[in-house]
């Protein structure tokens, strides 16, 4: 079953629900970065919620980037997504495999850490950028995003996200669901949400049993109306031109050093590990462009 995201709302329009299955997306990330189980679960959870943030964007020109650093062994984690369902991500240390002694569950909170932040940057296409940042609560990712929505976006939200890693280290199932209380919600809507959530089983287990994104919504709100749905998948939109634009923001002195001492440079895309070579001619073009712009 291909990954999918659905956007739904309760009949009284007081609660909105976004749910997605992300098994293949997480498996693509695992293969791309050779992720070990705890790193795979951490990045998988982060990308699954970032996919939903992408679906909340208003236009195709927009993009949302999430950065998490909690001071733990996994280092900095990055993920981004757009409203077309294209998602990508990477982590500082892909080779983390740690479990909690008592539950034997993957110790995501331990490798992420809680001494740090979750930052959301929305790129509106032009120069307009919105950034919200909150302190990490547990490092387990789901709680941290719930705190972000509630504090930074002032939308009370519940986030359920999970990644199941199989015995051969491949991704068995993954998914996420966000339930948000709209401003005109009543006390009874909030109570209904709390009741539904109190009995909700981990989404990764539900996906492992074969549930679709729509099924996830129906578990919590059987009468919710599905407003839209879209496919999700791993996609990196890097290109040599994008890195050229990045290089042109460097100091003239640094570029000249690369040109005269190293006779070129290479840049690696952290998301997909593609390496782009810039030879002397490329660097001269960039320096020429900077000179023409008076920089
Ligand atoms: Zn790339």
PDB file of C-alpha atoms and ligand atoms in Angstrom:
ATOM      1  CA  UNK A   1       0.000   0.000   0.000  1.00  0.00           C
ATOM      2  CA  UNK A   2       1.446   3.388  -1.029  1.00  0.00           C
ATOM      3  CA  UNK A   3       1.860   6.111   1.580  1.00  0.00           C
ATOM      4  CA  UNK A   4      -1.023   8.527   1.745  1.00  0.00           C
ATOM      5  CA  UNK A   5      -2.170  11.534   3.723  1.00  0.00           C
ATOM      6  CA  UNK A   6      -5.781  12.504   4.391  1.00  0.00           C
ATOM      7  CA  UNK A   7      -7.258  15.720   5.707  1.00  0.00           C
ATOM      8  CA  UNK A   8     -10.567  15.364   7.559  1.00  0.00           C
ATOM      9  CA  UNK A   9     -12.924  17.390   9.717  1.00  0.00           C
ATOM     10  CA  UNK A  10     -15.671  16.481  12.161  1.00  0.00           C
ATOM     11  CA  UNK A  11     -19.285  17.170  11.010  1.00  0.00           C
ATOM     12  CA  UNK A  12     -19.543  20.241  13.279  1.00  0.00           C
ATOM     13  CA  UNK A  13     -16.175  21.493  11.889  1.00  0.00           C
ATOM     14  CA  UNK A  14     -14.767  21.907  15.391  1.00  0.00           C
ATOM     15  CA  UNK A  15     -11.962  19.362  15.136  1.00  0.00           C
ATOM     16  CA  UNK A  16      -9.645  18.751  12.214  1.00  0.00           C
ATOM     17  CA  UNK A  17      -7.680  15.560  11.721  1.00  0.00           C
ATOM     18  CA  UNK A  18      -4.671  14.934   9.469  1.00  0.00           C
ATOM     19  CA  UNK A  19      -3.472  11.364   9.232  1.00  0.00           C
ATOM     20  CA  UNK A  20      -0.873   9.626   7.099  1.00  0.00           C
ATOM     21  CA  UNK A  21       0.798   6.310   6.496  1.00  0.00           C
ATOM     22  CA  UNK A  22       4.551   6.712   5.972  1.00  0.00           C
ATOM     23  CA  UNK A  23       5.991   3.182   5.896  1.00  0.00           C
ATOM     24  CA  UNK A  24       7.600   3.567   2.469  1.00  0.00           C
ATOM     25  CA  UNK A  25       8.808   7.097   3.161  1.00  0.00           C
ATOM     26  CA  UNK A  26      10.581   5.894   6.321  1.00  0.00           C
ATOM     27  CA  UNK A  27      11.991   2.857   4.523  1.00  0.00           C
ATOM     28  CA  UNK A  28      13.340   5.117   1.751  1.00  0.00           C
ATOM     29  CA  UNK A  29      15.081   7.258   4.383  1.00  0.00           C
ATOM     30  CA  UNK A  30      16.477   4.161   6.058  1.00  0.00           C
ATOM     31  CA  UNK A  31      18.006   2.915   2.806  1.00  0.00           C
ATOM     32  CA  UNK A  32      19.245   6.362   1.809  1.00  0.00           C
ATOM     33  CA  UNK A  33      21.113   6.932   5.075  1.00  0.00           C
ATOM     34  CA  UNK A  34      21.762   3.362   6.283  1.00  0.00           C
ATOM     35  CA  UNK A  35      19.771   4.164   9.436  1.00  0.00           C
ATOM     36  CA  UNK A  36      20.017   1.830  12.415  1.00  0.00           C
ATOM     37  CA  UNK A  37      16.770   1.169  14.316  1.00  0.00           C
ATOM     38  CA  UNK A  38      16.704   4.010  16.868  1.00  0.00           C
ATOM     39  CA  UNK A  39      17.966   6.582  14.352  1.00  0.00           C
ATOM     40  CA  UNK A  40      15.368   5.248  11.870  1.00  0.00           C
ATOM     41  CA  UNK A  41      12.543   5.606  14.406  1.00  0.00           C
ATOM     42  CA  UNK A  42      13.625   9.139  15.362  1.00  0.00           C
ATOM     43  CA  UNK A  43      13.910  10.416  11.784  1.00  0.00           C
ATOM     44  CA  UNK A  44      10.813   8.448  10.706  1.00  0.00           C
ATOM     45  CA  UNK A  45       8.675  10.058  13.409  1.00  0.00           C
ATOM     46  CA  UNK A  46      10.047  13.481  12.549  1.00  0.00           C
ATOM     47  CA  UNK A  47       9.457  13.099   8.779  1.00  0.00           C
ATOM     48  CA  UNK A  48       5.934  11.717   9.333  1.00  0.00           C
ATOM     49  CA  UNK A  49       4.856  14.813  11.277  1.00  0.00           C
ATOM     50  CA  UNK A  50       6.763  17.095   8.883  1.00  0.00           C
ATOM     51  CA  UNK A  51       4.751  15.524   6.022  1.00  0.00           C
ATOM     52  CA  UNK A  52       1.584  16.679   7.801  1.00  0.00           C
ATOM     53  CA  UNK A  53       3.047  20.175   8.324  1.00  0.00           C
ATOM     54  CA  UNK A  54       3.704  20.208   4.568  1.00  0.00           C
ATOM     55  CA  UNK A  55       0.064  19.353   3.884  1.00  0.00           C
ATOM     56  CA  UNK A  56      -0.997  22.356   5.999  1.00  0.00           C
ATOM     57  CA  UNK A  57       0.863  24.789   3.696  1.00  0.00           C
ATOM     58  CA  UNK A  58      -1.286  27.003   1.522  1.00  0.00           C
ATOM     59  CA  UNK A  59       0.554  27.072  -1.811  1.00  0.00           C
ATOM     60  CA  UNK A  60       2.857  24.970  -3.949  1.00  0.00           C
ATOM     61  CA  UNK A  61       5.641  27.546  -3.623  1.00  0.00           C
ATOM     62  CA  UNK A  62       5.867  27.037   0.126  1.00  0.00           C
ATOM     63  CA  UNK A  63       8.072  24.657   2.000  1.00  0.00           C
ATOM     64  CA  UNK A  64       8.390  23.736   5.653  1.00  0.00           C
ATOM     65  CA  UNK A  65      11.676  22.756   7.292  1.00  0.00           C
ATOM     66  CA  UNK A  66      11.950  21.277  10.772  1.00  0.00           C
ATOM     67  CA  UNK A  67      15.157  21.185  12.779  1.00  0.00           C
ATOM     68  CA  UNK A  68      15.568  19.319  16.054  1.00  0.00           C
ATOM     69  CA  UNK A  69      18.602  19.252  18.316  1.00  0.00           C
ATOM     70  CA  UNK A  70      18.251  18.010  21.869  1.00  0.00           C
ATOM     71  CA  UNK A  71      21.930  17.603  22.659  1.00  0.00           C
ATOM     72  CA  UNK A  72      21.676  13.796  22.363  1.00  0.00           C
ATOM     73  CA  UNK A  73      23.851  11.303  20.478  1.00  0.00           C
ATOM     74  CA  UNK A  74      21.859  11.544  17.217  1.00  0.00           C
ATOM     75  CA  UNK A  75      22.947  15.183  16.784  1.00  0.00           C
ATOM     76  CA  UNK A  76      21.025  17.596  14.575  1.00  0.00           C
ATOM     77  CA  UNK A  77      17.980  16.231  12.746  1.00  0.00           C
ATOM     78  CA  UNK A  78      16.505  17.942   9.693  1.00  0.00           C
ATOM     79  CA  UNK A  79      13.367  17.246   7.662  1.00  0.00           C
ATOM     80  CA  UNK A  80      11.437  19.218   5.094  1.00  0.00           C
ATOM     81  CA  UNK A  81       8.225  18.833   3.140  1.00  0.00           C
ATOM     82  CA  UNK A  82       5.966  20.656   0.712  1.00  0.00           C
ATOM     83  CA  UNK A  83       2.245  20.506   0.014  1.00  0.00           C
ATOM     84  CA  UNK A  84       2.822  18.057  -2.882  1.00  0.00           C
ATOM     85  CA  UNK A  85       3.679  15.324  -0.390  1.00  0.00           C
ATOM     86  CA  UNK A  86       7.422  15.396  -1.105  1.00  0.00           C
ATOM     87  CA  UNK A  87       9.436  14.760   2.050  1.00  0.00           C
ATOM     88  CA  UNK A  88      13.128  14.264   2.906  1.00  0.00           C
ATOM     89  CA  UNK A  89      15.334  14.253   5.972  1.00  0.00           C
ATOM     90  CA  UNK A  90      18.661  13.370   7.568  1.00  0.00           C
ATOM     91  CA  UNK A  91      20.243  13.032  10.999  1.00  0.00           C
ATOM     92  CA  UNK A  92      23.713  13.723  12.400  1.00  0.00           C
ATOM     93  CA  UNK A  93      24.380  10.124  13.462  1.00  0.00           C
ATOM     94  CA  UNK A  94      22.471   7.481  11.477  1.00  0.00           C
ATOM     95  CA  UNK A  95      23.984   4.612  13.476  1.00  0.00           C
ATOM     96  CA  UNK A  96      22.150   4.795  16.794  1.00  0.00           C
ATOM     97  CA  UNK A  97      20.606   1.623  18.212  1.00  0.00           C
ATOM     98  CA  UNK A  98      19.533   1.978  21.823  1.00  0.00           C
ATOM     99  CA  UNK A  99      16.513   0.501  23.631  1.00  0.00           C
ATOM    100  CA  UNK A 100      14.944   1.271  27.005  1.00  0.00           C
ATOM    101  CA  UNK A 101      15.854  -1.438  29.519  1.00  0.00           C
ATOM    102  CA  UNK A 102      12.388  -1.694  31.044  1.00  0.00           C
ATOM    103  CA  UNK A 103      10.153  -1.714  27.929  1.00  0.00           C
ATOM    104  CA  UNK A 104      12.668  -2.851  25.296  1.00  0.00           C
ATOM    105  CA  UNK A 105      11.262  -0.086  23.046  1.00  0.00           C
ATOM    106  CA  UNK A 106      13.557   2.011  20.847  1.00  0.00           C
ATOM    107  CA  UNK A 107      14.968   4.780  23.041  1.00  0.00           C
ATOM    108  CA  UNK A 108      14.232   7.738  20.751  1.00  0.00           C
ATOM    109  CA  UNK A 109      13.980  10.241  23.614  1.00  0.00           C
ATOM    110  CA  UNK A 110      17.404   9.199  24.900  1.00  0.00           C
ATOM    111  CA  UNK A 111      19.278   9.608  21.633  1.00  0.00           C
ATOM    112  CA  UNK A 112      17.474  12.872  20.748  1.00  0.00           C
ATOM    113  CA  UNK A 113      17.842  14.388  24.220  1.00  0.00           C
ATOM    114  CA  UNK A 114      15.818  17.120  25.914  1.00  0.00           C
ATOM    115  CA  UNK A 115      18.433  19.824  26.196  1.00  0.00           C
ATOM    116  CA  UNK A 116      17.509  21.691  23.051  1.00  0.00           C
ATOM    117  CA  UNK A 117      14.847  22.833  20.623  1.00  0.00           C
ATOM    118  CA  UNK A 118      12.381  22.011  17.871  1.00  0.00           C
ATOM    119  CA  UNK A 119      12.334  24.712  15.223  1.00  0.00           C
ATOM    120  CA  UNK A 120       9.862  25.085  12.351  1.00  0.00           C
ATOM    121  CA  UNK A 121      10.721  27.341   9.401  1.00  0.00           C
ATOM    122  CA  UNK A 122       8.050  28.052   6.807  1.00  0.00           C
ATOM    123  CA  UNK A 123       9.461  29.356   3.556  1.00  0.00           C
ATOM    124  CA  UNK A 124       6.701  31.206   1.735  1.00  0.00           C
ATOM    125  CA  UNK A 125       8.506  31.195  -1.626  1.00  0.00           C
ATOM    126  CA  UNK A 126       9.621  34.826  -1.591  1.00  0.00           C
ATOM    127  CA  UNK A 127      11.744  36.169   1.234  1.00  0.00           C
ATOM    128  CA  UNK A 128       8.934  35.676   3.710  1.00  0.00           C
ATOM    129  CA  UNK A 129       9.918  33.254   6.420  1.00  0.00           C
ATOM    130  CA  UNK A 130       8.094  32.268   9.540  1.00  0.00           C
ATOM    131  CA  UNK A 131       9.982  30.516  12.272  1.00  0.00           C
ATOM    132  CA  UNK A 132       8.623  29.105  15.503  1.00  0.00           C
ATOM    133  CA  UNK A 133      10.734  27.435  18.135  1.00  0.00           C
ATOM    134  CA  UNK A 134       9.981  25.545  21.329  1.00  0.00           C
ATOM    135  CA  UNK A 135      12.074  23.740  23.931  1.00  0.00           C
ATOM    136  CA  UNK A 136      12.032  19.951  23.593  1.00  0.00           C
ATOM    137  CA  UNK A 137       9.758  18.246  26.118  1.00  0.00           C
ATOM    138  CA  UNK A 138      10.670  14.558  25.978  1.00  0.00           C
ATOM    139  CA  UNK A 139      12.690  14.127  22.775  1.00  0.00           C
ATOM    140  CA  UNK A 140      10.177  11.434  21.767  1.00  0.00           C
ATOM    141  CA  UNK A 141       9.129  13.719  18.851  1.00  0.00           C
ATOM    142  CA  UNK A 142       5.314  13.313  19.083  1.00  0.00           C
ATOM    143  CA  UNK A 143       5.048  15.173  22.423  1.00  0.00           C
ATOM    144  CA  UNK A 144       7.451  17.781  21.171  1.00  0.00           C
ATOM    145  CA  UNK A 145       5.381  18.560  18.069  1.00  0.00           C
ATOM    146  CA  UNK A 146       2.162  18.636  20.173  1.00  0.00           C
ATOM    147  CA  UNK A 147       3.845  21.226  22.397  1.00  0.00           C
ATOM    148  CA  UNK A 148       4.974  23.189  19.326  1.00  0.00           C
ATOM    149  CA  UNK A 149       1.441  23.381  17.850  1.00  0.00           C
ATOM    150  CA  UNK A 150      -0.110  24.304  21.173  1.00  0.00           C
ATOM    151  CA  UNK A 151       2.444  26.925  22.225  1.00  0.00           C
ATOM    152  CA  UNK A 152       3.893  28.326  19.008  1.00  0.00           C
ATOM    153  CA  UNK A 153       0.850  28.080  16.703  1.00  0.00           C
ATOM    154  CA  UNK A 154      -1.713  28.467  19.527  1.00  0.00           C
ATOM    155  CA  UNK A 155      -3.654  25.451  18.278  1.00  0.00           C
ATOM    156  CA  UNK A 156      -4.284  22.811  20.949  1.00  0.00           C
ATOM    157  CA  UNK A 157      -3.186  19.585  19.288  1.00  0.00           C
ATOM    158  CA  UNK A 158      -2.635  15.926  19.985  1.00  0.00           C
ATOM    159  CA  UNK A 159       0.054  14.154  17.976  1.00  0.00           C
ATOM    160  CA  UNK A 160       0.282  10.400  17.625  1.00  0.00           C
ATOM    161  CA  UNK A 161       3.228   9.140  15.612  1.00  0.00           C
ATOM    162  CA  UNK A 162       5.047   5.839  15.451  1.00  0.00           C
ATOM    163  CA  UNK A 163       7.556   3.789  13.483  1.00  0.00           C
ATOM    164  CA  UNK A 164       7.877   0.009  13.853  1.00  0.00           C
ATOM    165  CA  UNK A 165      11.247  -1.427  12.887  1.00  0.00           C
ATOM    166  CA  UNK A 166      11.287  -5.065  11.779  1.00  0.00           C
ATOM    167  CA  UNK A 167      13.768  -7.707  12.936  1.00  0.00           C
ATOM    168  CA  UNK A 168      15.810  -7.265   9.727  1.00  0.00           C
ATOM    169  CA  UNK A 169      16.009  -3.501  10.520  1.00  0.00           C
ATOM    170  CA  UNK A 170      13.666  -2.553   7.642  1.00  0.00           C
ATOM    171  CA  UNK A 171      10.627  -0.395   8.411  1.00  0.00           C
ATOM    172  CA  UNK A 172       7.609  -2.579   9.136  1.00  0.00           C
ATOM    173  CA  UNK A 173       5.070   0.213   9.470  1.00  0.00           C
ATOM    174  CA  UNK A 174       4.871   3.920  10.175  1.00  0.00           C
ATOM    175  CA  UNK A 175       2.253   6.608  10.422  1.00  0.00           C
ATOM    176  CA  UNK A 176       1.144   9.784  12.122  1.00  0.00           C
ATOM    177  CA  UNK A 177      -2.029  11.568  13.105  1.00  0.00           C
ATOM    178  CA  UNK A 178      -2.602  15.100  14.331  1.00  0.00           C
ATOM    179  CA  UNK A 179      -5.889  16.126  15.933  1.00  0.00           C
ATOM    180  CA  UNK A 180      -6.454  19.856  16.276  1.00  0.00           C
ATOM    181  CA  UNK A 181      -9.105  21.776  18.173  1.00  0.00           C
ATOM    182  CA  UNK A 182     -10.441  24.676  16.103  1.00  0.00           C
ATOM    183  CA  UNK A 183     -11.019  28.083  17.763  1.00  0.00           C
ATOM    184  CA  UNK A 184     -14.823  27.703  17.826  1.00  0.00           C
ATOM    185  CA  UNK A 185     -14.731  24.276  19.503  1.00  0.00           C
ATOM    186  CA  UNK A 186     -16.861  23.675  22.587  1.00  0.00           C
ATOM    187  CA  UNK A 187     -16.009  21.968  25.840  1.00  0.00           C
ATOM    188  CA  UNK A 188     -17.831  18.843  24.629  1.00  0.00           C
ATOM    189  CA  UNK A 189     -15.594  18.661  21.544  1.00  0.00           C
ATOM    190  CA  UNK A 190     -12.520  18.714  23.757  1.00  0.00           C
ATOM    191  CA  UNK A 191     -13.977  15.974  25.978  1.00  0.00           C
ATOM    192  CA  UNK A 192     -14.807  13.880  22.895  1.00  0.00           C
ATOM    193  CA  UNK A 193     -11.211  14.248  21.654  1.00  0.00           C
ATOM    194  CA  UNK A 194      -9.765  13.273  25.009  1.00  0.00           C
ATOM    195  CA  UNK A 195     -11.996  10.196  25.178  1.00  0.00           C
ATOM    196  CA  UNK A 196     -11.106   9.115  21.652  1.00  0.00           C
ATOM    197  CA  UNK A 197      -7.398   9.599  22.283  1.00  0.00           C
ATOM    198  CA  UNK A 198      -7.399   7.769  25.610  1.00  0.00           C
ATOM    199  CA  UNK A 199      -8.250   4.517  23.830  1.00  0.00           C
ATOM    200  CA  UNK A 200      -6.146   5.101  20.697  1.00  0.00           C
ATOM    201  CA  UNK A 201      -3.541   2.399  20.117  1.00  0.00           C
ATOM    202  CA  UNK A 202      -0.126   3.321  18.657  1.00  0.00           C
ATOM    203  CA  UNK A 203      -0.584   4.345  14.997  1.00  0.00           C
ATOM    204  CA  UNK A 204       2.351   2.199  13.883  1.00  0.00           C
ATOM    205  CA  UNK A 205       0.518  -0.885  15.214  1.00  0.00           C
ATOM    206  CA  UNK A 206      -2.683   0.102  13.410  1.00  0.00           C
ATOM    207  CA  UNK A 207      -0.755   0.624  10.151  1.00  0.00           C
ATOM    208  CA  UNK A 208       0.994  -2.738  10.654  1.00  0.00           C
ATOM    209  CA  UNK A 209      -2.470  -4.330  10.777  1.00  0.00           C
ATOM    210  CA  UNK A 210      -3.190  -2.877   7.358  1.00  0.00           C
ATOM    211  CA  UNK A 211      -5.019   0.345   8.196  1.00  0.00           C
ATOM    212  CA  UNK A 212      -4.973   3.181   5.649  1.00  0.00           C
ATOM    213  CA  UNK A 213      -4.733   6.882   6.512  1.00  0.00           C
ATOM    214  CA  UNK A 214      -8.519   7.123   6.195  1.00  0.00           C
ATOM    215  CA  UNK A 215      -8.953   4.151   8.566  1.00  0.00           C
ATOM    216  CA  UNK A 216      -6.797   5.963  11.158  1.00  0.00           C
ATOM    217  CA  UNK A 217      -9.172   8.937  11.048  1.00  0.00           C
ATOM    218  CA  UNK A 218     -12.218   6.622  11.372  1.00  0.00           C
ATOM    219  CA  UNK A 219     -10.771   4.943  14.475  1.00  0.00           C
ATOM    220  CA  UNK A 220     -10.939   8.245  16.315  1.00  0.00           C
ATOM    221  CA  UNK A 221     -13.854   9.987  14.575  1.00  0.00           C
ATOM    222  CA  UNK A 222     -16.036   7.460  12.681  1.00  0.00           C
ATOM    223  CA  UNK A 223     -18.246  10.215  11.226  1.00  0.00           C
ATOM    224  CA  UNK A 224     -15.462  12.582  10.129  1.00  0.00           C
ATOM    225  CA  UNK A 225     -15.634  13.924   6.590  1.00  0.00           C
ATOM    226  CA  UNK A 226     -12.560  13.323   4.415  1.00  0.00           C
ATOM    227  CA  UNK A 227     -11.890  16.619   2.622  1.00  0.00           C
ATOM    228  CA  UNK A 228      -8.805  15.677   0.631  1.00  0.00           C
ATOM    229  CA  UNK A 229      -6.153  13.035   0.191  1.00  0.00           C
ATOM    230  CA  UNK A 230      -2.771  12.896  -1.492  1.00  0.00           C
ATOM    231  CA  UNK A 231       0.157  10.521  -1.976  1.00  0.00           C
ATOM    232  CA  UNK A 232       3.346  10.980   0.045  1.00  0.00           C
ATOM    233  CA  UNK A 233       6.893   9.998  -0.802  1.00  0.00           C
ATOM    234  CA  UNK A 234      10.618  10.552  -0.424  1.00  0.00           C
ATOM    235  CA  UNK A 235      11.903  13.199  -2.814  1.00  0.00           C
ATOM    236  CA  UNK A 236      15.038  15.361  -2.864  1.00  0.00           C
ATOM    237  CA  UNK A 237      14.887  18.421  -5.128  1.00  0.00           C
ATOM    238  CA  UNK A 238      18.562  19.341  -4.858  1.00  0.00           C
ATOM    239  CA  UNK A 239      20.457  20.456  -7.986  1.00  0.00           C
ATOM    240  CA  UNK A 240      23.814  21.936  -8.933  1.00  0.00           C
ATOM    241  CA  UNK A 241      22.102  25.296  -9.516  1.00  0.00           C
ATOM    242  CA  UNK A 242      20.812  25.384  -5.928  1.00  0.00           C
ATOM    243  CA  UNK A 243      24.255  24.718  -4.531  1.00  0.00           C
ATOM    244  CA  UNK A 244      25.694  27.332  -6.908  1.00  0.00           C
ATOM    245  CA  UNK A 245      23.308  29.867  -5.380  1.00  0.00           C
ATOM    246  CA  UNK A 246      24.495  28.752  -1.942  1.00  0.00           C
ATOM    247  CA  UNK A 247      28.174  29.096  -2.894  1.00  0.00           C
ATOM    248  CA  UNK A 248      27.581  32.599  -4.220  1.00  0.00           C
ATOM    249  CA  UNK A 249      26.643  33.712  -0.698  1.00  0.00           C
ATOM    250  CA  UNK A 250      30.141  32.817   0.567  1.00  0.00           C
ATOM    251  CA  UNK A 251      32.836  35.462   1.054  1.00  0.00           C
ATOM    252  CA  UNK A 252      34.851  36.390  -2.033  1.00  0.00           C
ATOM    253  CA  UNK A 253      38.005  35.526  -0.091  1.00  0.00           C
ATOM    254  CA  UNK A 254      36.838  31.972   0.647  1.00  0.00           C
ATOM    255  CA  UNK A 255      35.808  31.413  -2.974  1.00  0.00           C
ATOM    256  CA  UNK A 256      39.185  32.673  -4.232  1.00  0.00           C
ATOM    257  CA  UNK A 257      40.926  30.315  -1.839  1.00  0.00           C
ATOM    258  CA  UNK A 258      38.915  27.376  -3.214  1.00  0.00           C
ATOM    259  CA  UNK A 259      39.794  28.483  -6.749  1.00  0.00           C
ATOM    260  CA  UNK A 260      43.542  29.084  -6.319  1.00  0.00           C
ATOM    261  CA  UNK A 261      44.443  26.503  -3.680  1.00  0.00           C
ATOM    262  CA  UNK A 262      42.009  23.634  -4.292  1.00  0.00           C
ATOM    263  CA  UNK A 263      41.211  24.379  -7.971  1.00  0.00           C
ATOM    264  CA  UNK A 264      37.559  23.624  -7.319  1.00  0.00           C
ATOM    265  CA  UNK A 265      35.304  22.262  -4.641  1.00  0.00           C
ATOM    266  CA  UNK A 266      32.715  19.600  -4.064  1.00  0.00           C
ATOM    267  CA  UNK A 267      29.495  19.920  -2.142  1.00  0.00           C
ATOM    268  CA  UNK A 268      27.404  17.069  -0.808  1.00  0.00           C
ATOM    269  CA  UNK A 269      23.631  17.168  -0.403  1.00  0.00           C
ATOM    270  CA  UNK A 270      23.038  16.001   3.186  1.00  0.00           C
ATOM    271  CA  UNK A 271      19.543  14.797   2.284  1.00  0.00           C
ATOM    272  CA  UNK A 272      20.398  12.409  -0.554  1.00  0.00           C
ATOM    273  CA  UNK A 273      24.231  12.230  -0.451  1.00  0.00           C
ATOM    274  CA  UNK A 274      24.580  13.391  -4.076  1.00  0.00           C
ATOM    275  CA  UNK A 275      27.956  15.065  -4.608  1.00  0.00           C
ATOM    276  CA  UNK A 276      28.213  18.101  -6.909  1.00  0.00           C
ATOM    277  CA  UNK A 277      31.602  19.098  -8.357  1.00  0.00           C
ATOM    278  CA  UNK A 278      32.463  22.736  -8.990  1.00  0.00           C
ATOM    279  CA  UNK A 279      35.568  23.167 -11.173  1.00  0.00           C
ATOM    280  CA  UNK A 280      37.677  26.300 -11.709  1.00  0.00           C
ATOM    281  CA  UNK A 281      35.384  27.503 -14.477  1.00  0.00           C
ATOM    282  CA  UNK A 282      32.305  27.174 -12.207  1.00  0.00           C
ATOM    283  CA  UNK A 283      34.015  29.104  -9.418  1.00  0.00           C
ATOM    284  CA  UNK A 284      35.119  31.835 -11.853  1.00  0.00           C
ATOM    285  CA  UNK A 285      31.505  32.185 -13.019  1.00  0.00           C
ATOM    286  CA  UNK A 286      30.336  32.568  -9.406  1.00  0.00           C
ATOM    287  CA  UNK A 287      33.078  35.128  -8.643  1.00  0.00           C
ATOM    288  CA  UNK A 288      32.185  37.002 -11.857  1.00  0.00           C
ATOM    289  CA  UNK A 289      28.531  37.060 -10.802  1.00  0.00           C
ATOM    290  CA  UNK A 290      29.441  38.408  -7.378  1.00  0.00           C
ATOM    291  CA  UNK A 291      31.658  41.116  -8.926  1.00  0.00           C
ATOM    292  CA  UNK A 292      28.847  42.114 -11.325  1.00  0.00           C
ATOM    293  CA  UNK A 293      26.498  42.466  -8.343  1.00  0.00           C
ATOM    294  CA  UNK A 294      29.117  44.523  -6.503  1.00  0.00           C
ATOM    295  CA  UNK A 295      29.502  41.964  -3.706  1.00  0.00           C
TER     296      UNK A 295
HETATM  297 ZN1  LIG B   1      19.692  15.936  -2.542  1.00  0.00          ZN
END
